[in-house]
Amino acid sequence: MSGMSRIKEFNLPDLGEGLTEGEILSWLVKVGDTIELNQPIVEVETAKAAVEIPAKWAGQVQAIFHPEGTTVEVGTPIIAIDTDPGAGPLDVPSTTATPGGDLPTPSAASLAAVEVAPAEGMVEPGLIGGPAPGGRTAVLVGYGPRTTAAKRRPRKGGVPAQAAATPAPAPVAPAPQPVAEATPVAAATGGLVLAKPPVRKLAKDLGVDLGTLTGSGPLGSITREDVQQAANGAVVAAEPIRATSVATSAASFGADREQRIPVKGVRKLTAENMSRSAFTAPHVTEFLTVDVTRAMKALDRLRGRREWRDVRVSPLLLVAKAVLLAVKRHPMVNSTWAGDEIVVKEYVNLGIAAATERGLIVPNVKDAGRLSLRELADALNDLVQTAKSGRTSPADMSGGTLTITNVGVFGVDTGTPILPPGESAILAFGAVREMPWVHKGKVKPRQVTTLGLSFDHRIIDGELGSKFLRDIGDFLADPEAALLAWT
């Protein structure tokens, strides 16, 4: 194999759902490393998740084109691989990007020796980096650094170009002056005493001569404390008068006390989705407070069963089951507004909102309505653990039909959640608290929670939304009775 065909460039693939760019979080290989087929080579954060991308070829890394922290468009080459390193040395020198620096300008020969990865690679369909329906590959134009200097547009009303080009004389540093000894304010200011009118009035009332005091305030001004100490016979320690500007002595409210966080990745996508949903779908939110004491006791009994002892069982499991059963009774809730029609879905991809270090994500359990309670518990646990580790794939966050947000884990009673785009309902599950509750005619401490249901009023009217929320509450109030009545 000739050097002309040994070197292959690997382009950043479309990681799903029409993503257009990704940020390189970390390189898992370096120039000179020998890699295997499908070995993870780079971790990339997209607008949906952080994913590891495997190599399309086995071989030796010859070049890394983008340092960590760089945002790269889909279709842009990110790494070059020698697919036959055992054939001998290459005539083409290796290149690598320095973190934060410009890329070296490749020669015409080196560019000609690099073979761009074909659209259909060696990775099996379905794997990251492999062929995908509707995928696209961007054309790389103008590879390498700019060859022309950036030009700045002239300012209106500015100085002529010739005058602007004339260098200004360098400022001359003032000669150091000896530090003056501390003197009373009146002497330092030529007889002028710096004090506010209220302070002057206080001094007059207390019989204190301001001219004899040394101020402790800004610019040596006299404060109320200085006057009160003098009136009490205390000796105010003389402070050296420093020529301090008002700007530096006053509190700073500028950029030095601000933090600017780039909006990108998951947070950027979340912001776009929430803004689009909030101003597209007419939201309505209803609330219901429920006595869930029986549901909590049912969970305790479930945890005690032998076949459930190795499973993490939380109240979210019963809330998810309640939502799935309520959807069967009110299928219109699980639908999408499609302009001139409403698409009612016979499957439920149940989304669970999860807060991660990179922002809010909503992975979903596919076809959750077909799962048994044990299978649902396992799926929820896997979903949460994957989200916490930052390994949720774009596929797991695509295609959701209805969502639950468990704000109760933060000690919040409930909220008015915003619909994920394309969904018609989202349920907020609040904290379960022990509260006084009227039970069988007597006030007793009971386990109580508050539910908040937001829905798209184009699809779900008040009656349907109220019945759906009521059924969820009925199940949580008495799970055994609801199961007997509905199944």
XYZ file of C-alpha atoms in Angstrom:
487
model
C 0.000 0.000 0.000
C 1.423 3.377 -0.984
C 1.696 6.354 1.393
C -0.849 8.105 -0.792
C -3.594 5.719 0.339
C -2.370 4.681 3.782
C -3.340 7.903 5.561
C -7.066 8.293 6.152
C -8.865 11.164 7.781
C -11.734 10.523 10.134
C -14.464 13.174 9.993
C -16.623 14.078 12.989
C -19.804 12.046 12.329
C -23.414 13.117 12.767
C -24.152 11.597 16.162
C -27.908 11.594 15.595
C -30.975 13.831 15.345
C -29.370 16.224 12.858
C -26.674 17.565 15.198
C -24.375 20.024 13.445
C -21.400 20.369 15.809
C -19.680 18.934 18.845
C -17.056 20.010 21.376
C -13.959 17.871 21.825
C -13.850 17.143 25.550
C -10.793 14.884 25.613
C -8.577 12.880 23.303
C -8.226 9.265 24.358
C -5.216 8.725 22.047
C -2.171 10.746 21.011
C 0.016 11.007 17.933
C 2.050 7.825 17.534
C -0.398 5.549 19.371
C -1.392 2.259 17.772
C -5.158 1.824 17.805
C -7.597 -0.958 17.011
C -10.800 -0.991 15.030
C -13.719 0.469 17.063
C -11.383 1.572 19.874
C -12.684 4.793 21.501
C -10.410 7.624 20.364
C -12.143 10.858 21.423
C -14.883 12.030 23.786
C -17.192 14.607 22.217
C -19.979 16.626 23.813
C -22.907 17.374 21.557
C -26.038 19.359 22.277
C -27.500 16.220 23.832
C -24.801 14.174 25.542
C -21.129 13.341 25.911
C -20.201 10.308 23.815
C -17.059 8.374 22.981
C -16.395 7.942 19.268
C -14.669 4.751 18.085
C -12.053 4.495 15.352
C -13.119 3.452 11.872
C -9.772 1.842 11.148
C -6.962 0.104 12.953
C -3.529 1.663 12.589
C -1.328 4.407 13.983
C -2.384 7.957 14.819
C -0.543 10.369 12.508
C -2.243 13.696 13.259
C -4.780 15.268 15.598
C -6.308 18.332 13.956
C -8.220 19.950 16.834
C -7.211 20.367 20.489
C -9.449 19.691 23.457
C -12.061 22.364 24.049
C -12.550 23.063 20.336
C -16.037 23.066 18.821
C -15.982 21.240 15.490
C -18.643 21.061 12.786
C -19.984 17.692 11.663
C -18.013 16.485 8.630
C -14.758 18.173 9.673
C -11.644 15.951 9.834
C -10.503 15.502 13.411
C -7.794 12.836 13.184
C -5.566 11.154 10.585
C -4.708 7.445 10.850
C -2.014 5.422 9.086
C -3.869 2.206 8.238
C -0.685 0.266 7.382
C 2.066 1.396 9.750
C 4.045 -1.796 9.184
C 4.729 -0.885 5.547
C 7.551 1.459 6.462
C 8.070 5.146 7.140
C 5.902 7.749 5.472
C 7.129 10.543 3.289
C 4.410 12.814 4.682
C 5.380 14.440 8.013
C 2.987 14.081 10.934
C 1.157 17.160 12.112
C -0.587 17.906 15.318
C -2.436 20.852 16.792
C -1.089 22.549 19.861
C -3.718 23.277 22.513
C -4.986 26.777 22.028
C -2.725 27.396 19.011
C -3.116 27.537 15.237
C -2.808 24.455 13.100
C 0.300 24.128 10.917
C -0.272 24.908 7.259
C -0.184 21.596 5.370
C 1.665 21.429 2.090
C -0.021 20.506 -1.167
C 1.779 17.164 -1.114
C 0.619 16.334 2.393
C -2.965 17.210 1.554
C -2.852 15.069 -1.554
C -1.481 12.129 0.441
C -4.420 12.100 2.837
C -7.455 10.062 1.921
C -10.713 11.400 3.359
C -12.918 8.800 5.013
C -15.693 7.533 2.722
C -19.289 8.124 3.690
C -19.773 4.433 4.417
C -17.044 3.412 6.831
C -16.048 0.121 8.369
C -18.154 0.662 11.474
C -21.348 -1.336 11.490
C -24.613 0.555 10.995
C -26.015 1.804 14.283
C -22.616 2.364 15.904
C -21.335 5.875 16.457
C -19.304 6.845 13.444
C -21.068 4.372 11.179
C -23.647 5.017 8.461
C -26.977 6.430 9.613
C -30.203 7.249 7.783
C -30.334 10.869 6.746
C -26.724 11.475 7.785
C -24.714 14.187 6.095
C -21.064 14.993 5.660
C -19.984 18.623 5.498
C -17.373 19.576 2.907
C -14.151 20.865 4.419
C -13.245 24.162 2.752
C -10.087 26.185 3.360
C -8.337 23.713 5.668
C -5.522 25.323 7.615
C -4.958 28.789 9.073
C -5.910 32.046 7.346
C -3.360 33.441 4.922
C -4.635 37.022 5.109
C -4.600 39.392 8.032
C -7.882 40.410 9.592
C -9.102 43.865 8.581
C -10.866 46.258 10.924
C -13.602 48.523 9.623
C -12.685 52.229 10.116
C -14.685 54.091 12.725
C -17.019 56.876 11.692
C -15.684 60.310 12.485
C -12.336 58.834 13.450
C -8.902 60.370 12.894
C -7.348 60.162 9.401
C -5.441 57.011 8.609
C -2.121 58.859 8.487
C -2.695 60.430 11.860
C -3.882 57.161 13.309
C -0.722 55.459 12.117
C 1.511 57.935 13.946
C 2.646 56.324 17.180
C 1.778 58.197 20.326
C 4.617 59.176 22.637
C 5.192 56.739 25.448
C 3.949 57.943 28.814
C 6.623 59.102 31.221
C 6.499 57.513 34.645
C 6.342 60.142 37.398
C 9.266 60.375 39.771
C 8.600 58.677 43.106
C 7.522 61.099 45.789
C 8.308 60.721 49.474
C 5.379 59.611 51.587
C 4.152 62.473 53.712
C 3.696 61.976 57.376
C 0.184 61.769 58.767
C -1.335 65.185 59.332
C -4.733 66.332 60.437
C -7.303 66.595 57.675
C -7.576 70.349 58.008
C -3.853 70.777 57.442
C -3.736 68.312 54.544
C -6.606 69.969 52.739
C -5.652 73.569 53.351
C -8.140 74.091 56.178
C -11.010 72.226 54.459
C -12.656 69.533 56.576
C -14.198 66.605 54.657
C -17.432 65.616 56.398
C -21.034 65.112 55.388
C -23.707 67.491 56.709
C -25.191 64.900 59.142
C -21.699 64.319 60.544
C -21.149 68.073 60.931
C -24.464 68.408 62.783
C -23.546 65.520 65.073
C -20.178 67.146 65.838
C -21.872 70.468 66.620
C -24.387 68.771 68.921
C -21.616 66.893 70.761
C -19.247 69.871 70.893
C -16.508 68.217 68.820
C -14.148 70.354 66.731
C -13.879 68.631 63.340
C -10.618 70.422 62.595
C -8.856 68.444 65.312
C -9.894 65.025 64.002
C -8.247 62.669 61.547
C -10.877 61.077 59.333
C -11.061 57.322 58.740
C -13.452 57.509 55.777
C -12.788 57.707 52.021
C -10.245 60.398 51.089
C -9.737 61.018 54.802
C -13.311 62.164 55.383
C -14.650 62.225 58.928
C -17.335 59.685 59.797
C -19.953 59.472 62.555
C -17.766 56.935 64.341
C -14.846 59.384 64.376
C -17.025 62.048 65.984
C -18.549 59.650 68.529
C -15.132 58.326 69.526
C -13.850 61.863 69.978
C -16.902 62.748 72.073
C -16.282 59.707 74.269
C -12.701 60.738 74.840
C -11.217 58.042 72.649
C -8.119 58.863 70.696
C -8.534 58.161 67.016
C -5.374 56.643 65.624
C -3.924 58.718 62.850
C -3.872 56.975 59.491
C -1.517 58.018 56.691
C -3.394 59.946 54.041
C -3.155 58.114 50.744
C -4.069 59.673 47.442
C -6.654 57.005 46.647
C -9.127 57.595 43.872
C -12.829 57.303 44.531
C -13.094 54.585 41.900
C -10.658 52.261 43.674
C -11.860 52.953 47.181
C -15.511 52.353 46.322
C -16.955 48.866 45.725
C -16.330 47.510 42.233
C -19.281 46.381 40.117
C -17.430 45.668 36.879
C -16.316 42.660 34.876
C -13.692 41.709 37.477
C -16.534 40.549 39.736
C -18.563 38.798 37.040
C -18.396 35.321 35.578
C -19.278 34.638 31.942
C -20.243 31.069 31.092
C -20.417 30.106 27.400
C -23.826 28.745 26.390
C -23.166 25.552 24.482
C -23.820 21.847 24.428
C -26.691 20.524 26.522
C -27.518 23.913 28.053
C -27.738 25.575 24.637
C -30.110 22.906 23.333
C -32.217 23.064 26.497
C -32.535 26.841 26.200
C -33.603 26.609 22.558
C -36.127 23.840 23.255
C -37.663 25.507 26.296
C -37.981 28.869 24.550
C -39.562 27.290 21.501
C -41.984 25.218 23.583
C -42.971 28.016 25.972
C -43.916 30.349 23.120
C -45.415 27.736 20.778
C -47.598 25.412 22.858
C -50.265 27.117 25.025
C -49.452 25.741 28.477
C -51.999 25.017 31.191
C -50.938 23.710 34.623
C -53.163 22.006 37.188
C -52.265 20.878 40.696
C -53.432 18.045 42.921
C -52.420 17.274 46.521
C -52.591 13.573 47.359
C -52.372 11.442 50.490
C -49.816 8.811 49.430
C -49.500 7.005 52.753
C -50.849 3.743 51.326
C -48.496 3.998 48.336
C -45.482 4.427 50.645
C -46.572 1.380 52.668
C -46.966 -0.581 49.426
C -43.388 0.304 48.514
C -42.177 -0.937 51.899
C -43.941 -4.254 51.356
C -42.476 -4.474 47.860
C -38.943 -3.916 49.172
C -39.464 -6.717 51.646
C -40.227 -9.318 48.992
C -37.368 -11.673 48.227
C -37.357 -11.077 44.458
C -37.165 -7.285 44.985
C -34.425 -7.085 47.608
C -31.682 -6.316 45.073
C -33.720 -3.600 43.324
C -33.737 0.086 44.237
C -37.384 0.983 44.722
C -38.338 4.654 44.953
C -41.642 6.564 44.897
C -40.826 7.538 41.302
C -41.527 3.940 40.294
C -45.153 4.155 41.445
C -45.566 7.593 39.850
C -44.309 6.198 36.535
C -46.690 3.245 36.804
C -49.569 5.593 37.606
C -48.803 7.709 34.525
C -48.640 4.653 32.262
C -51.972 3.313 33.515
C -53.587 6.743 33.201
C -52.386 7.002 29.589
C -54.196 3.761 28.775
C -57.385 5.308 30.103
C -56.798 8.635 28.300
C -54.750 7.944 25.119
C -55.124 11.499 23.765
C -52.689 12.720 26.431
C -49.895 10.790 24.703
C -49.989 12.706 21.423
C -48.256 15.372 19.337
C -49.561 18.490 17.611
C -48.606 18.247 13.914
C -50.144 21.420 12.507
C -53.154 20.172 10.595
C -53.478 16.928 12.561
C -52.938 15.376 15.984
C -50.737 12.274 16.133
C -51.915 9.929 18.904
C -49.181 7.422 19.777
C -49.925 3.899 20.888
C -46.532 3.579 22.545
C -45.177 5.530 25.512
C -41.535 6.570 25.545
C -41.538 7.799 29.129
C -39.066 10.643 29.708
C -37.460 11.262 33.098
C -35.922 14.720 33.530
C -32.442 14.435 35.017
C -30.124 17.177 36.288
C -26.498 16.519 35.317
C -23.253 18.467 35.521
C -23.730 19.477 31.883
C -27.319 20.606 32.362
C -30.834 19.219 32.121
C -31.382 16.133 29.980
C -34.512 14.039 29.436
C -33.680 10.433 28.556
C -36.657 8.141 28.076
C -37.645 4.537 28.646
C -38.676 3.146 25.283
C -42.146 1.571 25.053
C -42.491 1.759 28.831
C -46.149 0.746 28.731
C -45.180 -2.822 27.752
C -42.878 -3.326 30.740
C -43.746 -5.166 33.933
C -43.269 -3.319 37.225
C -39.929 -5.067 37.794
C -38.746 -4.305 34.265
C -39.814 -0.688 34.699
C -37.849 -0.448 37.968
C -34.706 -1.830 36.296
C -35.107 0.536 33.330
C -35.537 3.593 35.570
C -32.497 2.681 37.665
C -30.339 2.154 34.561
C -31.555 5.438 33.084
C -30.728 7.437 36.215
C -27.287 5.871 36.725
C -26.350 6.401 33.077
C -27.438 10.034 33.249
C -25.429 10.667 36.444
C -22.301 9.220 34.839
C -22.748 11.478 31.798
C -22.983 8.542 29.382
C -26.529 8.991 28.105
C -26.545 8.491 24.330
C -28.435 10.763 21.904
C -30.707 7.841 21.005
C -31.822 7.542 24.628
C -32.916 11.198 24.582
C -34.798 11.032 21.296
C -38.427 10.186 20.635
C -39.927 10.954 24.053
C -43.732 11.139 24.192
C -44.508 12.072 27.834
C -42.275 13.216 30.695
C -42.006 13.142 34.493
C -39.846 15.652 36.377
C -39.110 14.619 39.945
C -38.604 18.003 41.640
C -39.294 16.409 45.011
C -35.699 15.204 45.264
C -34.735 18.863 45.777
C -37.256 19.329 48.586
C -39.667 21.256 46.340
C -43.424 20.728 46.620
C -44.195 21.067 42.896
C -43.780 23.373 39.901
C -45.146 24.472 36.535
C -42.923 22.489 34.151
C -42.458 23.443 30.499
C -43.352 20.843 27.895
C -40.508 19.177 26.002
C -40.949 19.943 22.286
C -43.279 17.505 20.576
C -44.956 16.316 23.790
C -48.383 17.261 25.080
C -48.007 16.624 28.829
C -45.401 16.683 31.607
C -45.935 15.785 35.268
C -44.070 17.399 38.176
C -43.770 15.091 41.193
C -43.177 16.991 44.426
C -41.627 16.034 47.745
C -43.432 13.531 49.962
C -43.896 15.136 53.393
C -45.563 14.154 56.651
C -48.416 16.610 57.121
C -51.653 16.873 59.114
C -54.454 15.371 57.008
C -58.092 14.569 57.601
C -58.301 10.763 57.456
C -61.516 8.921 58.368
C -62.877 12.029 60.041
C -59.804 12.710 62.187
C -56.721 14.851 61.694
C -53.711 12.548 61.547
C -50.125 12.801 60.281
C -50.074 11.378 56.741
C -47.581 11.173 53.853
C -48.654 13.834 51.362
C -47.347 15.038 47.992
C -48.397 17.584 45.373
C -48.563 16.872 41.652
C -48.363 19.501 38.909
C -49.492 18.659 35.370
C -48.682 20.981 32.467
C -50.340 20.185 29.139
C -50.765 21.550 25.628
C -54.198 23.168 25.535
C -54.400 22.721 21.752
C -54.706 18.972 22.337
C -55.816 18.525 25.932
C -58.766 20.506 27.230
C -59.473 21.125 30.895
C -61.703 18.089 31.319
C -59.232 15.626 29.819
C -56.294 17.100 31.722
C -58.228 17.029 34.996
C -59.318 13.395 34.537
C -55.786 12.324 33.668
C -54.343 14.037 36.751
C -57.133 12.682 38.959
C -56.410 9.097 37.830
C -52.720 9.502 38.678
C -53.723 10.781 42.107
C -56.202 7.926 42.628
C -53.511 5.339 41.895
C -51.043 6.949 44.306
C -53.701 7.219 47.007
C -54.506 3.484 46.806
C -52.366 1.496 44.327
C -53.886 -1.911 45.099
C -57.463 -0.749 44.606
C -56.602 1.083 41.370
C -54.879 -1.981 39.922
C -57.878 -4.144 40.751
C -60.282 -1.650 39.233
C -58.366 -0.789 36.058
C -56.678 -4.035 35.041
